[in-house]
mmCIF file of C-alpha atoms and ligand atoms in Angstrom:
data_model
loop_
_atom_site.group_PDB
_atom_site.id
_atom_site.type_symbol
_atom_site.label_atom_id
_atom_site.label_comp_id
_atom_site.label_asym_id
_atom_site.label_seq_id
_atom_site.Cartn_x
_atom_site.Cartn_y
_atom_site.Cartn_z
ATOM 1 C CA UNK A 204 47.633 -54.538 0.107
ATOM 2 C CA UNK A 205 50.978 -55.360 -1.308
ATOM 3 C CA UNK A 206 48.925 -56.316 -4.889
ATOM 4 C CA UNK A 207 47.559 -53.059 -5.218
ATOM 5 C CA UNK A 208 51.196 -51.728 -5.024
ATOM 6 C CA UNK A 209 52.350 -53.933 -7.628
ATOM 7 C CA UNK A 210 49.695 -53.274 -9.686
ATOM 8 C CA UNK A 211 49.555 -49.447 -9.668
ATOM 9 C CA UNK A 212 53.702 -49.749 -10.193
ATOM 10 C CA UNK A 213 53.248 -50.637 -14.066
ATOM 11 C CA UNK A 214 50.623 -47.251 -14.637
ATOM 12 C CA UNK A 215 53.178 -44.983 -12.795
ATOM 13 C CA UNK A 216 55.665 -44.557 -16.042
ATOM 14 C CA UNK A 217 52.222 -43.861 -18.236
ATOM 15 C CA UNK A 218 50.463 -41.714 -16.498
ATOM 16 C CA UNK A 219 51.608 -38.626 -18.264
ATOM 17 C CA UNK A 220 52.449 -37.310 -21.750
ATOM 18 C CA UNK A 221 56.213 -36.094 -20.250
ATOM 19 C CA UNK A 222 56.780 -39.514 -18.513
ATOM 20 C CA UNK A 223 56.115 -41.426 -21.563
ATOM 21 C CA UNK A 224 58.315 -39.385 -23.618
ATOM 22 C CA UNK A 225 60.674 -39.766 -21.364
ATOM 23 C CA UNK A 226 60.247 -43.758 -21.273
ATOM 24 C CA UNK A 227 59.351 -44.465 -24.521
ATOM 25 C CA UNK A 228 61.854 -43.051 -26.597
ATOM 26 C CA UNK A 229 61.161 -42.962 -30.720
ATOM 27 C CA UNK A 230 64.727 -44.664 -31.636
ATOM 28 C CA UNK A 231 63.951 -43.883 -35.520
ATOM 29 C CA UNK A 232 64.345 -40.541 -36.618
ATOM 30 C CA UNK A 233 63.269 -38.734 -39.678
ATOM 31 C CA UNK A 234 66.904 -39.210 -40.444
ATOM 32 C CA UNK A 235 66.353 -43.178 -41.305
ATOM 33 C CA UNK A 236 64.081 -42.609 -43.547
ATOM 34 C CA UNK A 237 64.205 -43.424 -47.037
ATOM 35 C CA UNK A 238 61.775 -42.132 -49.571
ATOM 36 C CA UNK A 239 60.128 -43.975 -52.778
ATOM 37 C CA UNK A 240 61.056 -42.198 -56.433
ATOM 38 C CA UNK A 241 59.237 -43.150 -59.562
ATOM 39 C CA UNK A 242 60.548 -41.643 -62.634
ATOM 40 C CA UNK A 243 58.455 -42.604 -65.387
ATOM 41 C CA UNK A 244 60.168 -41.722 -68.973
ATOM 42 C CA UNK A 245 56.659 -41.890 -70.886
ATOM 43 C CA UNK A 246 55.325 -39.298 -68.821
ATOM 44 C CA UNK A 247 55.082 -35.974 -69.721
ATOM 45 C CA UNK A 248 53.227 -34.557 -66.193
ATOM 46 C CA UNK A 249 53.419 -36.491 -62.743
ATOM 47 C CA UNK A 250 50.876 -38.722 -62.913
ATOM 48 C CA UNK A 251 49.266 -39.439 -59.620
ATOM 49 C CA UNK A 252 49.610 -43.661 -58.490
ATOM 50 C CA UNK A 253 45.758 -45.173 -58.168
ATOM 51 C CA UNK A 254 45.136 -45.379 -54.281
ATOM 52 C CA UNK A 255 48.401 -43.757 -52.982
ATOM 53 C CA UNK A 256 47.244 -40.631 -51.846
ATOM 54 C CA UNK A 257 48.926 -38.116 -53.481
ATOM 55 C CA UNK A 258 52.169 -40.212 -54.222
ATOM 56 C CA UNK A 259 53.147 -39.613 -58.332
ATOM 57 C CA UNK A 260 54.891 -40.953 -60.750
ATOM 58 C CA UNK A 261 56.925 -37.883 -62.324
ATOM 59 C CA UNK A 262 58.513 -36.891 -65.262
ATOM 60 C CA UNK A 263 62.333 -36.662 -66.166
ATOM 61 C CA UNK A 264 61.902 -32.819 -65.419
ATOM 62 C CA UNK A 265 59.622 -33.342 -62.445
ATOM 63 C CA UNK A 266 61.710 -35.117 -60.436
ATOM 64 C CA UNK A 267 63.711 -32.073 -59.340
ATOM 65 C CA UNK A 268 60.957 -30.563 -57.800
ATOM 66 C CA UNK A 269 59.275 -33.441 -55.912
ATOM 67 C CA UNK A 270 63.029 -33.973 -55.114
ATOM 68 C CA UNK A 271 63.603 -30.166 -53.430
ATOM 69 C CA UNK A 272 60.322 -30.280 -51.712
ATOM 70 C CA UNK A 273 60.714 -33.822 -50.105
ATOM 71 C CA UNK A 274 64.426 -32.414 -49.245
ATOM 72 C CA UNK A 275 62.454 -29.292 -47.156
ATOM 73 C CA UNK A 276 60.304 -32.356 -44.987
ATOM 74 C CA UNK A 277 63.898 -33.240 -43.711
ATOM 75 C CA UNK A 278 64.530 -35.954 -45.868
ATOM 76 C CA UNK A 279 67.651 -36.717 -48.406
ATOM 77 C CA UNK A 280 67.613 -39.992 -49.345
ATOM 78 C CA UNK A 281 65.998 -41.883 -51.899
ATOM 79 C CA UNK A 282 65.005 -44.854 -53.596
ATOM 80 C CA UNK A 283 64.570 -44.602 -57.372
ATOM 81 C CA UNK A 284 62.565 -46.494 -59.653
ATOM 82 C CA UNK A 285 62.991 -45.509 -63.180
ATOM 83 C CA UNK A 286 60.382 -46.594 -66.052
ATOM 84 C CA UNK A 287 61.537 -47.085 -69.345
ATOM 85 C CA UNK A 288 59.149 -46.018 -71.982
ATOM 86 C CA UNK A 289 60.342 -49.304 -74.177
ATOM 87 C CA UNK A 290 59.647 -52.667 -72.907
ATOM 88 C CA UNK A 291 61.887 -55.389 -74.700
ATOM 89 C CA UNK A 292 62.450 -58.962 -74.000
ATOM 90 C CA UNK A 293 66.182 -58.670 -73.351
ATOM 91 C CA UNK A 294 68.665 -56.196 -74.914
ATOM 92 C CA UNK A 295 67.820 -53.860 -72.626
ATOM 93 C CA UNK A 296 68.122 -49.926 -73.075
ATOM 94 C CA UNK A 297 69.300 -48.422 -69.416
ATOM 95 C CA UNK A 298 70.460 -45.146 -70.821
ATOM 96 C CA UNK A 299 67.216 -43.380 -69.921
ATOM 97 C CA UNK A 300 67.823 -44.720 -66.068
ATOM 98 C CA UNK A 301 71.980 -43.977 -66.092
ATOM 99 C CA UNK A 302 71.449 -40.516 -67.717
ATOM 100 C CA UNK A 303 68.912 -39.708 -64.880
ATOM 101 C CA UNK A 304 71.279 -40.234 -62.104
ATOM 102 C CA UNK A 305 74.066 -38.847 -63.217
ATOM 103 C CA UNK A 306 71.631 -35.553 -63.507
ATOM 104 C CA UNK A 307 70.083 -36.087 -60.616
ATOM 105 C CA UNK A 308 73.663 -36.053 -59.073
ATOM 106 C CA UNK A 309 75.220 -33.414 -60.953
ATOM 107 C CA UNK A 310 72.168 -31.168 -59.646
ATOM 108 C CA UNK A 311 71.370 -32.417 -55.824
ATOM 109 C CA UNK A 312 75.324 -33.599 -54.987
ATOM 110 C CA UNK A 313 75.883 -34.749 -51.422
ATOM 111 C CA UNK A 314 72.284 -32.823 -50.548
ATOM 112 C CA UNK A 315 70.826 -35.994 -51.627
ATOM 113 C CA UNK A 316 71.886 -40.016 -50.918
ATOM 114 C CA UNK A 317 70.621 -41.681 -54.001
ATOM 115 C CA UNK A 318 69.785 -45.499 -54.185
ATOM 116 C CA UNK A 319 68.137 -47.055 -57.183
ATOM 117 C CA UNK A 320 66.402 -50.111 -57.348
ATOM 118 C CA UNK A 321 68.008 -52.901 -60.054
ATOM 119 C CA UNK A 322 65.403 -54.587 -61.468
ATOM 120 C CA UNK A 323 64.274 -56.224 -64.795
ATOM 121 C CA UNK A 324 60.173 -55.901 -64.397
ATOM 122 C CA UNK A 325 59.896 -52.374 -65.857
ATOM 123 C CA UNK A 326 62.171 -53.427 -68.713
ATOM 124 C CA UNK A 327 60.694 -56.513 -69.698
ATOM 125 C CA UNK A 328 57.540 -56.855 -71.898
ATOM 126 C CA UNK A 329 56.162 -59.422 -69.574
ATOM 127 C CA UNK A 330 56.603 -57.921 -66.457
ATOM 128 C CA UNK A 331 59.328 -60.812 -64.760
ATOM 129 C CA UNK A 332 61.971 -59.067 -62.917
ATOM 130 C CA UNK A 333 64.343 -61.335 -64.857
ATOM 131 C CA UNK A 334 65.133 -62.856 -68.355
ATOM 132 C CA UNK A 335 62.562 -65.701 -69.812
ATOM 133 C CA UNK A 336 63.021 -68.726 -71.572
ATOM 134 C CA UNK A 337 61.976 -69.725 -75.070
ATOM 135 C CA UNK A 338 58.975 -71.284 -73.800
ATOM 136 C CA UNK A 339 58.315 -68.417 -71.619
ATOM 137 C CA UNK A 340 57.959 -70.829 -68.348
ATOM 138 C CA UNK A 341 60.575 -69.675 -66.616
ATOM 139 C CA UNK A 342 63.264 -67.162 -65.901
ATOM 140 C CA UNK A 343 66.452 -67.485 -66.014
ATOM 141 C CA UNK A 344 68.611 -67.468 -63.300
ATOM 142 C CA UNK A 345 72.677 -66.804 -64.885
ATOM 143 C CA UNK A 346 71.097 -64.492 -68.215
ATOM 144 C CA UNK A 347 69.308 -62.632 -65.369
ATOM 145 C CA UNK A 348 72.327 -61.635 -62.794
ATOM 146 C CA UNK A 349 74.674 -61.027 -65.915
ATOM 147 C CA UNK A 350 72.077 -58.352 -67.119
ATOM 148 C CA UNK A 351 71.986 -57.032 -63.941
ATOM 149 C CA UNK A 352 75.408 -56.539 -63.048
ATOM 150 C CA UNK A 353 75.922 -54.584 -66.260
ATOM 151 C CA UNK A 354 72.835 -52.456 -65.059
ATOM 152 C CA UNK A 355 73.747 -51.929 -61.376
ATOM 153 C CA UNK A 356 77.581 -51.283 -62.804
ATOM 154 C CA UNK A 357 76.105 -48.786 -65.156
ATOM 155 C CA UNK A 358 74.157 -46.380 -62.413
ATOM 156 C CA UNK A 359 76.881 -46.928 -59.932
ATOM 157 C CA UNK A 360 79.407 -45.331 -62.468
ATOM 158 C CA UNK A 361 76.508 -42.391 -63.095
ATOM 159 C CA UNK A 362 77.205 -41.676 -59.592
ATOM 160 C CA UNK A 363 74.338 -43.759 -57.592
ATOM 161 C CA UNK A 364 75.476 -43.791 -54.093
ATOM 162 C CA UNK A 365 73.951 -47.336 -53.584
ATOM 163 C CA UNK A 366 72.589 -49.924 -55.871
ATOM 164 C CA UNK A 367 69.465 -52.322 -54.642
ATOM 165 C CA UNK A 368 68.924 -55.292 -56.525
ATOM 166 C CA UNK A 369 65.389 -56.393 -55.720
ATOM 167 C CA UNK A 370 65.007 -59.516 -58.441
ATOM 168 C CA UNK A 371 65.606 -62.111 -55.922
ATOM 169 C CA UNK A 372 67.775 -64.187 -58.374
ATOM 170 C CA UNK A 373 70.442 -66.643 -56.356
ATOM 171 C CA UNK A 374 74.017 -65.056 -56.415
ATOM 172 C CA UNK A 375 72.974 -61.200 -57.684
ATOM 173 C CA UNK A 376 74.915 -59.634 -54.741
ATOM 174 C CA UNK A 377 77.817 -61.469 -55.361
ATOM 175 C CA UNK A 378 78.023 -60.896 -58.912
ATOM 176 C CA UNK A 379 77.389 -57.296 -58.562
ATOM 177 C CA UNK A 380 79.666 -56.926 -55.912
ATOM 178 C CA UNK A 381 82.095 -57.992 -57.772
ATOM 179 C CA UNK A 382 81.732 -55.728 -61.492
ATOM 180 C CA UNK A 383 81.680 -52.995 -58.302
ATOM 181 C CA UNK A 384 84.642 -53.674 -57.331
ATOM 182 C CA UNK A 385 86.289 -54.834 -60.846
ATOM 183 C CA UNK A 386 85.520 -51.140 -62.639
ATOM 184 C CA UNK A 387 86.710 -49.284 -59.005
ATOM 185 C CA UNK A 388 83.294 -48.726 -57.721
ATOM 186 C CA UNK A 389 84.190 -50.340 -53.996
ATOM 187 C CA UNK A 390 82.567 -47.214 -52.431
ATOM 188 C CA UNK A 391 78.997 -47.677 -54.170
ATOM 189 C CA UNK A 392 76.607 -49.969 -51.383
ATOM 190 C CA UNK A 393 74.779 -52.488 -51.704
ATOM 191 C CA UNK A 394 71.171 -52.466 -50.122
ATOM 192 C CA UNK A 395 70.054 -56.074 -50.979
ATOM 193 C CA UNK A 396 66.270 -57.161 -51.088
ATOM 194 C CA UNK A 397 67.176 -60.125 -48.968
ATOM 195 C CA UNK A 398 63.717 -61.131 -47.929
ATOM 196 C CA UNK A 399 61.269 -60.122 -50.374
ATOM 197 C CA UNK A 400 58.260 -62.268 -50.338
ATOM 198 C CA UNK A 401 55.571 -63.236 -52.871
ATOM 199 C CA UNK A 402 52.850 -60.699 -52.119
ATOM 200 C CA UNK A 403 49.771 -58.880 -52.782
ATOM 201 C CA UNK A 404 50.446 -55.834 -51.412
ATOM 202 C CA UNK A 405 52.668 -54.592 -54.145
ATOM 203 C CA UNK A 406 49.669 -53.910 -56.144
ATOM 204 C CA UNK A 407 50.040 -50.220 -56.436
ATOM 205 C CA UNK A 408 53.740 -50.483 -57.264
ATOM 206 C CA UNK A 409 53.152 -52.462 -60.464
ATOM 207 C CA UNK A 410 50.697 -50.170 -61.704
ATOM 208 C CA UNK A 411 53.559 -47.319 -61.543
ATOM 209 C CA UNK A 412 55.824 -49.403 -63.153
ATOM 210 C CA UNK A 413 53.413 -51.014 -65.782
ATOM 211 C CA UNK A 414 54.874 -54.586 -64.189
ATOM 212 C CA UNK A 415 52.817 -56.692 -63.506
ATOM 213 C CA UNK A 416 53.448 -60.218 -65.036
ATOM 214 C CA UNK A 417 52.019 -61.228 -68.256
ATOM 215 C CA UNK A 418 48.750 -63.822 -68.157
ATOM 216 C CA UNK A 419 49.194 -65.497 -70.866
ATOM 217 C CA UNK A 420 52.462 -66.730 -70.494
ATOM 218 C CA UNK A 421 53.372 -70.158 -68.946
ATOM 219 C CA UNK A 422 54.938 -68.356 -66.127
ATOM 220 C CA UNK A 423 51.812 -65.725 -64.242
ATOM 221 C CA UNK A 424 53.480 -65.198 -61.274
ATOM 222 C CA UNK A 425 57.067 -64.327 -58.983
ATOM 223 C CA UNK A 426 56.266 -67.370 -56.915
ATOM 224 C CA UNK A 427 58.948 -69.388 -58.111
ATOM 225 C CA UNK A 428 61.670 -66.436 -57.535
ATOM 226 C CA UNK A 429 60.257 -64.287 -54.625
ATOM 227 C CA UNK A 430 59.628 -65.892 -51.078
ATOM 228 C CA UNK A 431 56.598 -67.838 -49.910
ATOM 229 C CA UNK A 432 54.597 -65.984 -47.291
ATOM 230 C CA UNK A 433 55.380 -69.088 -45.241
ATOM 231 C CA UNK A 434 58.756 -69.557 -44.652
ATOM 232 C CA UNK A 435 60.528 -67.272 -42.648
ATOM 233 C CA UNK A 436 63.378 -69.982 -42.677
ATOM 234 C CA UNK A 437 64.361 -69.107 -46.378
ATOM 235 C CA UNK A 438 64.088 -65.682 -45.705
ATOM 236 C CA UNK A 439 66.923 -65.961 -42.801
ATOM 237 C CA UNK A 440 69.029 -68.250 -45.325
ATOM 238 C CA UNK A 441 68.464 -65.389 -48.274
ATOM 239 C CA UNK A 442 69.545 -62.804 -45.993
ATOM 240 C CA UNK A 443 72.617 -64.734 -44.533
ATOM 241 C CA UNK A 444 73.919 -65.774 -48.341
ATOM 242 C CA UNK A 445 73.337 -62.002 -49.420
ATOM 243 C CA UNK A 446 75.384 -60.747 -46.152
ATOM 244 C CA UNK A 447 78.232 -63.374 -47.005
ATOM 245 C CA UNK A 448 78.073 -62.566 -50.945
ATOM 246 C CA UNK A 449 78.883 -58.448 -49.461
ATOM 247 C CA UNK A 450 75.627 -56.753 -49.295
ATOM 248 C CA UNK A 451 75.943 -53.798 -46.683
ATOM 249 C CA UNK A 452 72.026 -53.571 -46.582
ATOM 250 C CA UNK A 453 69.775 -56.055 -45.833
ATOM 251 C CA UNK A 454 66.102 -55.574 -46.399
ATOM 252 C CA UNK A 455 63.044 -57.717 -45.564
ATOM 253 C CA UNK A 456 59.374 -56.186 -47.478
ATOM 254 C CA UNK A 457 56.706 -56.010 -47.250
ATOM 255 C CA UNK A 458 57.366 -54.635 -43.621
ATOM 256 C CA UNK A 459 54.368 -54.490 -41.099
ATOM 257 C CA UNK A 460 53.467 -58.351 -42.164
ATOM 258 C CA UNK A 461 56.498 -59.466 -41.572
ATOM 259 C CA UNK A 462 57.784 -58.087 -38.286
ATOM 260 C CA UNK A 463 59.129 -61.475 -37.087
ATOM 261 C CA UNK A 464 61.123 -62.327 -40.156
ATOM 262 C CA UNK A 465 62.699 -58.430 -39.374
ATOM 263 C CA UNK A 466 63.207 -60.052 -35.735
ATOM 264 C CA UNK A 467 64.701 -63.389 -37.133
ATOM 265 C CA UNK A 468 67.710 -61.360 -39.369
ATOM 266 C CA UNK A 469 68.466 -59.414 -36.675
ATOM 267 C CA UNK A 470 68.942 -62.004 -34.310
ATOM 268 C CA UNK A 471 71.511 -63.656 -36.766
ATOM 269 C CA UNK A 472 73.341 -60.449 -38.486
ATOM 270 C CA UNK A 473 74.999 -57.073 -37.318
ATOM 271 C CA UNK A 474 74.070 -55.491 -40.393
ATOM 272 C CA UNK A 475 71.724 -52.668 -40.609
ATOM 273 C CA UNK A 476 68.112 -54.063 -41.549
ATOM 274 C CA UNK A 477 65.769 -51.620 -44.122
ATOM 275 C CA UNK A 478 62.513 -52.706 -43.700
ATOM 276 C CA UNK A 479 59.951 -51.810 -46.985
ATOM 277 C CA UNK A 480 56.528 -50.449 -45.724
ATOM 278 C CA UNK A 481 55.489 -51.209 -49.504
ATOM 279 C CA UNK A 482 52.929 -49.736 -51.575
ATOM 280 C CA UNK A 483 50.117 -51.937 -50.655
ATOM 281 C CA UNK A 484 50.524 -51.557 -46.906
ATOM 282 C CA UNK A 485 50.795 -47.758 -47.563
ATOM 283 C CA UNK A 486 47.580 -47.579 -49.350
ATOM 284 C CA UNK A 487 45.810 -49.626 -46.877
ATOM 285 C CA UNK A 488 46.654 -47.380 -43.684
ATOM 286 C CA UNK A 489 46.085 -44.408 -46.428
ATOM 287 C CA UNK A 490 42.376 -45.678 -47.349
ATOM 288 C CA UNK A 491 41.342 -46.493 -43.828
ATOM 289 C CA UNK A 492 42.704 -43.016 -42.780
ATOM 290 C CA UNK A 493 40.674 -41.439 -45.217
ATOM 291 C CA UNK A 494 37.349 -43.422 -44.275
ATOM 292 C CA UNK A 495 38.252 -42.436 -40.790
ATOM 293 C CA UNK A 496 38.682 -45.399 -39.264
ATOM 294 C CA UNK A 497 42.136 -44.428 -38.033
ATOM 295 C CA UNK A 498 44.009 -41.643 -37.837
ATOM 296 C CA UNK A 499 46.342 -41.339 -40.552
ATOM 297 C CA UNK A 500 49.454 -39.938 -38.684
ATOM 298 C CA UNK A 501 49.413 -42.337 -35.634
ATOM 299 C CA UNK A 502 48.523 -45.233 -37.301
ATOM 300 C CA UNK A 503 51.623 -44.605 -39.558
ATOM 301 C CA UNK A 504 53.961 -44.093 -36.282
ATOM 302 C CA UNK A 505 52.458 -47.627 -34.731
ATOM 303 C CA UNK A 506 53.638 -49.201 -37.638
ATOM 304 C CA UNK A 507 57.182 -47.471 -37.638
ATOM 305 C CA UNK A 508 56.814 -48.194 -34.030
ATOM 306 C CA UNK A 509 56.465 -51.630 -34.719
ATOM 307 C CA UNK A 510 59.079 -51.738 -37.521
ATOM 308 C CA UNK A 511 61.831 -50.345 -34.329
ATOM 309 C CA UNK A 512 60.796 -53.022 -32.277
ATOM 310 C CA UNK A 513 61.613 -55.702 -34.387
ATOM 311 C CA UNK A 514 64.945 -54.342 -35.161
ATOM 312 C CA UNK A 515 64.309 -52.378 -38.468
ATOM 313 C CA UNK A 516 67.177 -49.597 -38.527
ATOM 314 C CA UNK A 517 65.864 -48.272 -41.611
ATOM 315 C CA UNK A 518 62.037 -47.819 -42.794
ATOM 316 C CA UNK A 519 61.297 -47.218 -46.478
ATOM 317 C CA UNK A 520 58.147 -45.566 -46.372
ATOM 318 C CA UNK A 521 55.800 -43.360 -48.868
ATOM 319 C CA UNK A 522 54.883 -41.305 -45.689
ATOM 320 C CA UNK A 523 58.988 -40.545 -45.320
ATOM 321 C CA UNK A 524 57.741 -36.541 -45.666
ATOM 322 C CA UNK A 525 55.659 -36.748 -42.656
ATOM 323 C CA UNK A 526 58.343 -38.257 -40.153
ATOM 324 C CA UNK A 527 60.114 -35.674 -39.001
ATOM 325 C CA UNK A 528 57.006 -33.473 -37.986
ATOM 326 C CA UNK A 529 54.740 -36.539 -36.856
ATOM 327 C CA UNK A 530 57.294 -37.914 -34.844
ATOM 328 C CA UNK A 531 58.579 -34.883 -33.193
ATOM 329 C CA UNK A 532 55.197 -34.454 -32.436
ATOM 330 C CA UNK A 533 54.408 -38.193 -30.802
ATOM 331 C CA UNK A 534 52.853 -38.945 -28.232
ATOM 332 C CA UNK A 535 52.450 -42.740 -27.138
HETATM 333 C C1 PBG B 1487 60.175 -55.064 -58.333
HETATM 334 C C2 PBG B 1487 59.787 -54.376 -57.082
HETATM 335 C C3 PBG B 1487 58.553 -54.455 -56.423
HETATM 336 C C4 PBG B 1487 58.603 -53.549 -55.376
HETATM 337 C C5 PBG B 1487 59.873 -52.976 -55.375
HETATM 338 N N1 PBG B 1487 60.597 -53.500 -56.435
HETATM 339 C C6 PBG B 1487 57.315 -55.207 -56.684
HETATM 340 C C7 PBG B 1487 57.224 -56.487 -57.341
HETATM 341 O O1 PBG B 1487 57.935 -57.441 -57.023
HETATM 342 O O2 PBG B 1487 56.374 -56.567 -58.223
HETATM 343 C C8 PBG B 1487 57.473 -53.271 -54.455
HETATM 344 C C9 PBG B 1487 57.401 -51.921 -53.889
HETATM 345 C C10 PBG B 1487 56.073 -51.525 -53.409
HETATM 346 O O3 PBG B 1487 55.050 -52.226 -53.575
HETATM 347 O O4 PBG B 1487 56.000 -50.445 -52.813
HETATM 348 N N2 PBG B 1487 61.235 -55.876 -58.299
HETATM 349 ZN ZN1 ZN B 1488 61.289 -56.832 -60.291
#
């Protein structure tokens, strides 16, 4: 008799829709959200992204607009990717990218919390997120971070209210902490992509940005930069350095693949964790919603949900429009 009491003690707290609200609280709100940019300088219409449902690349006027309408879903802040029409080996042009924030700022203000990614893949004619060698085997870890410290200083002073370098070169943060804090920019964050792994779910993205990495070069791939899918170790060690070199931000991403490596950080840092549901993963929940094997809007929450579990405080997501409504409207 006493077993059947146990047993019927664990159903008691799901039994209805009201209980389970009550018990399962949705710690993320629509207010941790952060939502995806692309601002493509070529363009001259928003040009929809191959299998993203609806998410666009837009043009240096349509921006505004995707911008006010994203701002009526309940979310403000954003993660900007501009594209430079010119792709160069080095030299690099970032007026078209510091000219857009400083608008974008000038117009939106406080409404709006602007980060932008620092990057060199949509600047460089072969697609690395850094600088090459002669040979073209491999990129360059001191030419890289000295580029981008000049580009992160450069959209901080247009007003960006937080830089994110996402190149994974060794001592980025630290550098650009420190041109930050040289030119009186102490106030601008830094969101770090600490844990960025070598993946194929970014497949999407690189077709926004025209990045992916040139094939006939010695170097084809980010493997030698970006993490191996294996080792969660020297994603823990990239996000410690980044913490001690002053990032405010850590991020791990892809997101839903990596739930434990989210769990690892947080175990070892009291700094808030973003957590990148990235194009890839997007698309696949987007594609199976749409052959109906799932239901787009709760299969998007079980990932969030799964995101909160493992200690994510902040979810990048493509869906960031939907969360307020979807998860006012849970029910798990
Ligand atoms: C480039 C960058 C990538 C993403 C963000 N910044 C992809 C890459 O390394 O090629 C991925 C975002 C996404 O897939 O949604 N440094
Ligand atoms: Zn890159």
């Amino acid at each position: 008799m006493e077993e059947k009491l146990y047993s019927i003690h664990h159903r008691r707290l799901r039994l209805g829709k009201r209980i389970r609200e009550l018990v399962n609280p949705f710690r993320i709100s629509h207010r941790n959200f952060i939502y995806p940019l692309f601002v493509d300088e070529s363009l001259t219409a928003r040009r929809e992204i191959e299998h993203m449902n609806g998410i666009c690349s837009e043009t240096r006027e349509t921006v505004f607009e995707a911008i006010s309408s994203t701002l009526a879903s309940g979310i403000n802040k954003f993660l900007l990717f501009p594209i430079p029409a010119k792709k160069r080996k080095d030299h690099f042009d970032f007026s078209f990218a510091a000219d857009l924030v400083a608008e974008l700022k000038q117009s939106f203000g406080d409404g709006i919390w602007l980060a932008t990614d620092i990057c060199l893949c949509s600047y460089t004619d072969h697609g690395h997120c850094g600088i090459l060698n002669e040979k073209g085997d491999q990129v360059l870890n001191h030419e890289s971070v000295k580029v981008l410290g000049e580009y992160a200083y450069l959209l901080a002073k247009a007003g960006a209210d937080c830089v994110a370098p996402s190149d994974m070169m060794d001592g980025r943060v630290g550098h650009i902490r420190q041109q930050l804090n040289a030119f009186a920019l102490e106030q601008v964050t830094i969101m770090s992509y600490s844990a960025k792994f070598s993946s194929q779910w970014y497949g999407p993205f690189r077709d926004a940005c025209h990045s992916a990495p040139d094939q006939s070069l010695g170097i084809k791939d980010r493997k030698s930069y970006q993490l191996s899918p294996l080792s969660s170790r020297d994603a823990v060690q990239c996000a410690l350095r980044d913490e001690a070199e002053g990032a405010d931000i850590l991020m791990v991403k892809p997101a839903a693949l990596y739930t434990d490596v989210i769990w690892s950080v947080k175990q070892k840092t009291n700094l808030p964790i973003a957590a990148y549901h990235v194009s890839g993963e997007y698309a696949s929940v987007e594609l199976m919603a749409a052959q109906g094997v799932v239901d787009r809007a709760k299969a998007h929450l079980e990932v969030w949900a799964a995101l909160q579990r493992s200690g994510a405080d902040i979810i990048i997501s493509y869906a960031a429009p939907f969360a307020k409504s979807w998860i006012e409207n849970y029910d798990f």
